[in-house]
Amino acid sequence: MSTATTKPLSLLVTGTIGIDTVETPTARAERVLGGSAAYFAAAASRLAPVRLVGVVGDDLPAHHRTILEGLKGVDLGGLETRNGGKTFAWGGKYLLNLNERETLFTELGVVADAPPQVPASFADSELVFLGNTHPAVQAGLLEQVSGRKLVVADTMDLWINIAHDDLVHLLSKVDGIVLNDSEAAQLTGVRNAITAGRRILGYGPQFAVVKKGEHGAVLVHRDGVAVVPAFPAEEDMVVDPTGAGDTFAGGFMAHLARTGRTDFETLQTALSWGTVMASFTIGAFSLDGVARASADQLAERYSRFARHARV
Ligand code: AMP
C-alpha cells in the first residue's frame, strides 16, 4: 500500500474474548477477563481507536462486560452474544521462571461454532489484526473486510500442527504475521529466527515479527531487518505474563493506525510501542496493567525504553 498518507488508519481486531484462570508460582487469578482480542483491544485503544469483532456466550459475567465497555476507544459493535452459548475459557500455569507456561485447559465454547460476522459498518476497516484462531476462520474473516489495506495475523503451535495447509493458504493472503520463535521454527524447520522469518516471507507476507519472549523481537521485512529488545523488567515487575503477545500486537498495530503509515521505519518504531504495552501487561493479572496505566506512564516508559535500547 502507499505510505505517503499521514491520515490515521482505522483498525479492526478479531479474536477471542475469554475467561482465564491463571496460576503463577506465587499467585492465582480465577476466571478473570482475557482472550486475544480483549488484550489486543485494551492495548491498542491506548494509542488509537479499535473495532472489536468477537463472540461470547450469555454466561460472560456482567463485570467482565463492564470492563470491556469501560475501555475507552474500543468499539464493541462487532461483539456478538450467543444465547445459551458458553464463553471461551482458558487455563494456564507458569513455571518458576515465568517464561514457560503450560496450558491446563482450553474450552472453545461459542468459538467452536460459526465465526462472528464482521458488521457492515466495520467492513471499511483499513488495518486488520486476525487474532489467534483456526487459520481457515481467519481467512473467512479477512474476506469480510472489503476495505482492508494491511492484514496481520497471529498464529500458534496448535494450528501449525493440525491446520498446516490452511495456515500456508492464509499466509498467501496476509501482509504480516506475528509468531514466537518456537512457532517460526516449527513452521519452517529452521531454528534461526531471521532465516525462519525469511522462509515465511516466501509464503507471501511482506513481513514477519518473530517474538523471542524476554529476548525481544525481530522484524523480518522485504525492506530490511530490525530488532528490539524486551523491556528490561526486574523481577518485581512481572506478575502475570498472560497477554504479553496480544498486547505487543495491539501496541504495534495501533502505532501504524495512528501514524497512517506502514513503511519499514514505522514498523520498526511500532515494535517499541508493542514492547511498552507488553511491559505494562505483565505487571498485573488480566487487562489491568495495560488498561490502568496513565498516558503519562506510557509516554515515560516509552522514553525510558528508547534510552535503554539506544545504540
Ligand atoms: P498470550 O499470553 O499473548 O499468548 O495470550 C494469552 C491469551 O490468549 C489468554 O487470555 C487466552 O484466553 C487466549 N488464548 C489462549 N489459547 C487460545 C487459543 N487457542 N485461541 C485463542 N485465544 C487463546
mmCIF file of C-alpha atoms in Angstrom, residues 119-252:
data_model
loop_
_atom_site.group_PDB
_atom_site.id
_atom_site.type_symbol
_atom_site.label_atom_id
_atom_site.label_comp_id
_atom_site.label_asym_id
_atom_site.label_seq_id
_atom_site.Cartn_x
_atom_site.Cartn_y
_atom_site.Cartn_z
ATOM 1 C CA PRO A 119 -20.701 -5.821 10.871
ATOM 2 C CA ALA A 120 -21.244 -3.858 7.637
ATOM 3 C CA SER A 121 -20.140 -0.689 9.436
ATOM 4 C CA PHE A 122 -16.705 -2.269 10.077
ATOM 5 C CA ALA A 123 -16.145 -3.567 6.510
ATOM 6 C CA ASP A 124 -14.196 -0.413 5.572
ATOM 7 C CA SER A 125 -11.509 -1.071 8.219
ATOM 8 C CA GLU A 126 -8.067 -0.437 6.758
ATOM 9 C CA LEU A 127 -5.837 -2.283 9.223
ATOM 10 C CA VAL A 128 -6.931 -5.742 10.320
ATOM 11 C CA PHE A 129 -5.429 -7.915 13.031
ATOM 12 C CA LEU A 130 -6.518 -11.538 12.935
ATOM 13 C CA GLY A 131 -6.044 -12.790 16.485
ATOM 14 C CA ASN A 132 -5.223 -16.384 17.098
ATOM 15 C CA THR A 133 -7.839 -18.883 15.914
ATOM 16 C CA HIS A 134 -8.160 -21.583 13.222
ATOM 17 C CA PRO A 135 -6.461 -20.200 10.071
ATOM 18 C CA ALA A 136 -9.455 -21.111 7.908
ATOM 19 C CA VAL A 137 -11.642 -18.971 10.170
ATOM 20 C CA GLN A 138 -9.074 -16.165 9.981
ATOM 21 C CA ALA A 139 -9.177 -16.363 6.167
ATOM 22 C CA GLY A 140 -13.001 -16.205 6.212
ATOM 23 C CA LEU A 141 -12.970 -13.172 8.477
ATOM 24 C CA LEU A 142 -10.492 -11.240 6.374
ATOM 25 C CA GLU A 143 -12.652 -11.700 3.274
ATOM 26 C CA GLN A 144 -15.430 -9.862 5.118
ATOM 27 C CA VAL A 145 -13.335 -6.702 5.461
ATOM 28 C CA SER A 146 -13.526 -5.323 1.922
ATOM 29 C CA GLY A 147 -11.682 -2.090 2.789
ATOM 30 C CA ARG A 148 -8.596 -3.865 4.127
ATOM 31 C CA LYS A 149 -5.225 -2.392 3.202
ATOM 32 C CA LEU A 150 -2.913 -4.245 5.589
ATOM 33 C CA VAL A 151 -3.738 -7.515 7.317
ATOM 34 C CA VAL A 152 -1.616 -9.066 10.041
ATOM 35 C CA ALA A 153 -2.307 -12.477 11.576
ATOM 36 C CA ASP A 154 -1.247 -14.198 14.761
ATOM 37 C CA THR A 155 -0.953 -17.971 14.986
ATOM 38 C CA MET A 156 0.180 -20.700 17.365
ATOM 39 C CA ASP A 157 1.725 -24.181 17.507
ATOM 40 C CA LEU A 158 -1.688 -25.901 17.581
ATOM 41 C CA TRP A 159 -2.596 -24.633 14.086
ATOM 42 C CA ILE A 160 0.869 -25.352 12.684
ATOM 43 C CA ASN A 161 0.308 -28.950 13.822
ATOM 44 C CA ILE A 162 -3.287 -29.557 12.844
ATOM 45 C CA ALA A 163 -4.031 -27.000 10.110
ATOM 46 C CA HIS A 164 -0.701 -26.525 8.340
ATOM 47 C CA ASP A 165 -2.158 -26.230 4.834
ATOM 48 C CA ASP A 166 -4.831 -23.739 5.925
ATOM 49 C CA LEU A 167 -2.107 -21.684 7.575
ATOM 50 C CA VAL A 168 0.043 -21.670 4.435
ATOM 51 C CA HIS A 169 -3.017 -20.579 2.453
ATOM 52 C CA LEU A 170 -3.684 -17.788 4.981
ATOM 53 C CA LEU A 171 -0.064 -16.628 4.674
ATOM 54 C CA SER A 172 -0.607 -16.078 0.954
ATOM 55 C CA LYS A 173 -3.405 -13.617 1.818
ATOM 56 C CA VAL A 174 -1.909 -11.531 4.632
ATOM 57 C CA ASP A 175 0.690 -8.760 4.701
ATOM 58 C CA GLY A 176 2.242 -9.681 8.033
ATOM 59 C CA ILE A 177 2.425 -12.457 10.588
ATOM 60 C CA VAL A 178 3.291 -12.320 14.277
ATOM 61 C CA LEU A 179 4.510 -15.505 15.942
ATOM 62 C CA ASN A 180 7.043 -16.620 18.503
ATOM 63 C CA ASP A 181 10.434 -18.124 17.746
ATOM 64 C CA SER A 182 9.481 -21.727 18.542
ATOM 65 C CA GLU A 183 6.444 -21.418 16.250
ATOM 66 C CA ALA A 184 8.568 -19.931 13.466
ATOM 67 C CA ALA A 185 10.972 -22.867 13.852
ATOM 68 C CA GLN A 186 8.109 -25.342 13.830
ATOM 69 C CA LEU A 187 6.563 -23.809 10.704
ATOM 70 C CA THR A 188 9.786 -23.614 8.685
ATOM 71 C CA GLY A 189 12.057 -26.258 10.178
ATOM 72 C CA VAL A 190 14.666 -23.523 10.742
ATOM 73 C CA ARG A 191 15.779 -22.533 14.262
ATOM 74 C CA ASN A 192 17.399 -19.206 13.404
ATOM 75 C CA ALA A 193 14.672 -16.568 13.809
ATOM 76 C CA ILE A 194 15.833 -14.393 10.918
ATOM 77 C CA THR A 195 16.252 -17.229 8.456
ATOM 78 C CA ALA A 196 12.895 -18.645 9.595
ATOM 79 C CA GLY A 197 11.334 -15.206 9.065
ATOM 80 C CA ARG A 198 12.745 -15.087 5.520
ATOM 81 C CA ARG A 199 11.304 -18.516 4.768
ATOM 82 C CA ILE A 200 7.911 -17.264 5.967
ATOM 83 C CA LEU A 201 8.133 -14.321 3.529
ATOM 84 C CA GLY A 202 8.407 -16.981 0.849
ATOM 85 C CA TYR A 203 4.778 -17.931 1.617
ATOM 86 C CA GLY A 204 3.618 -14.417 0.688
ATOM 87 C CA PRO A 205 3.677 -11.841 3.524
ATOM 88 C CA GLN A 206 5.667 -8.588 3.383
ATOM 89 C CA PHE A 207 6.921 -9.091 6.909
ATOM 90 C CA ALA A 208 7.103 -11.439 9.877
ATOM 91 C CA VAL A 209 7.520 -10.377 13.500
ATOM 92 C CA VAL A 210 9.243 -13.177 15.395
ATOM 93 C CA LYS A 211 8.872 -12.743 19.181
ATOM 94 C CA LYS A 212 11.550 -14.115 21.455
ATOM 95 C CA GLY A 213 9.969 -13.643 24.882
ATOM 96 C CA GLU A 214 12.334 -11.951 27.317
ATOM 97 C CA HIS A 215 14.851 -11.631 24.457
ATOM 98 C CA GLY A 216 12.732 -9.202 22.450
ATOM 99 C CA ALA A 217 11.555 -9.490 18.860
ATOM 100 C CA VAL A 218 12.835 -9.442 15.278
ATOM 101 C CA LEU A 219 11.106 -7.846 12.304
ATOM 102 C CA VAL A 220 11.984 -9.597 9.067
ATOM 103 C CA HIS A 221 10.702 -7.434 6.222
ATOM 104 C CA ARG A 222 11.190 -7.382 2.471
ATOM 105 C CA ASP A 223 12.882 -3.988 3.007
ATOM 106 C CA GLY A 224 15.185 -4.986 5.863
ATOM 107 C CA VAL A 225 15.594 -6.477 9.310
ATOM 108 C CA ALA A 226 15.047 -4.724 12.670
ATOM 109 C CA VAL A 227 15.486 -5.932 16.230
ATOM 110 C CA VAL A 228 14.013 -4.739 19.501
ATOM 111 C CA PRO A 229 14.982 -5.907 22.995
ATOM 112 C CA ALA A 230 12.340 -6.758 25.581
ATOM 113 C CA PHE A 231 11.741 -4.124 28.244
ATOM 114 C CA PRO A 232 14.389 -4.778 30.918
ATOM 115 C CA ALA A 233 11.883 -5.769 33.610
ATOM 116 C CA GLU A 234 13.131 -6.501 37.132
ATOM 117 C CA GLU A 235 11.711 -9.479 38.973
ATOM 118 C CA ASP A 236 9.072 -7.473 40.861
ATOM 119 C CA MET A 237 7.672 -6.048 37.600
ATOM 120 C CA VAL A 238 6.471 -9.458 36.429
ATOM 121 C CA VAL A 239 3.211 -10.649 37.986
ATOM 122 C CA ASP A 240 1.499 -12.489 35.102
ATOM 123 C CA PRO A 241 2.882 -12.715 31.534
ATOM 124 C CA THR A 242 -0.526 -13.668 30.054
ATOM 125 C CA GLY A 243 -1.475 -11.393 27.189
ATOM 126 C CA ALA A 244 2.042 -10.081 26.588
ATOM 127 C CA GLY A 245 1.950 -11.306 22.980
ATOM 128 C CA ASP A 246 -1.500 -9.918 22.249
ATOM 129 C CA THR A 247 -0.801 -6.524 23.802
ATOM 130 C CA PHE A 248 2.519 -6.394 21.936
ATOM 131 C CA ALA A 249 0.495 -6.810 18.748
ATOM 132 C CA GLY A 250 -2.037 -4.210 19.933
ATOM 133 C CA GLY A 251 0.615 -1.554 20.539
ATOM 134 C CA PHE A 252 2.348 -2.445 17.256
#
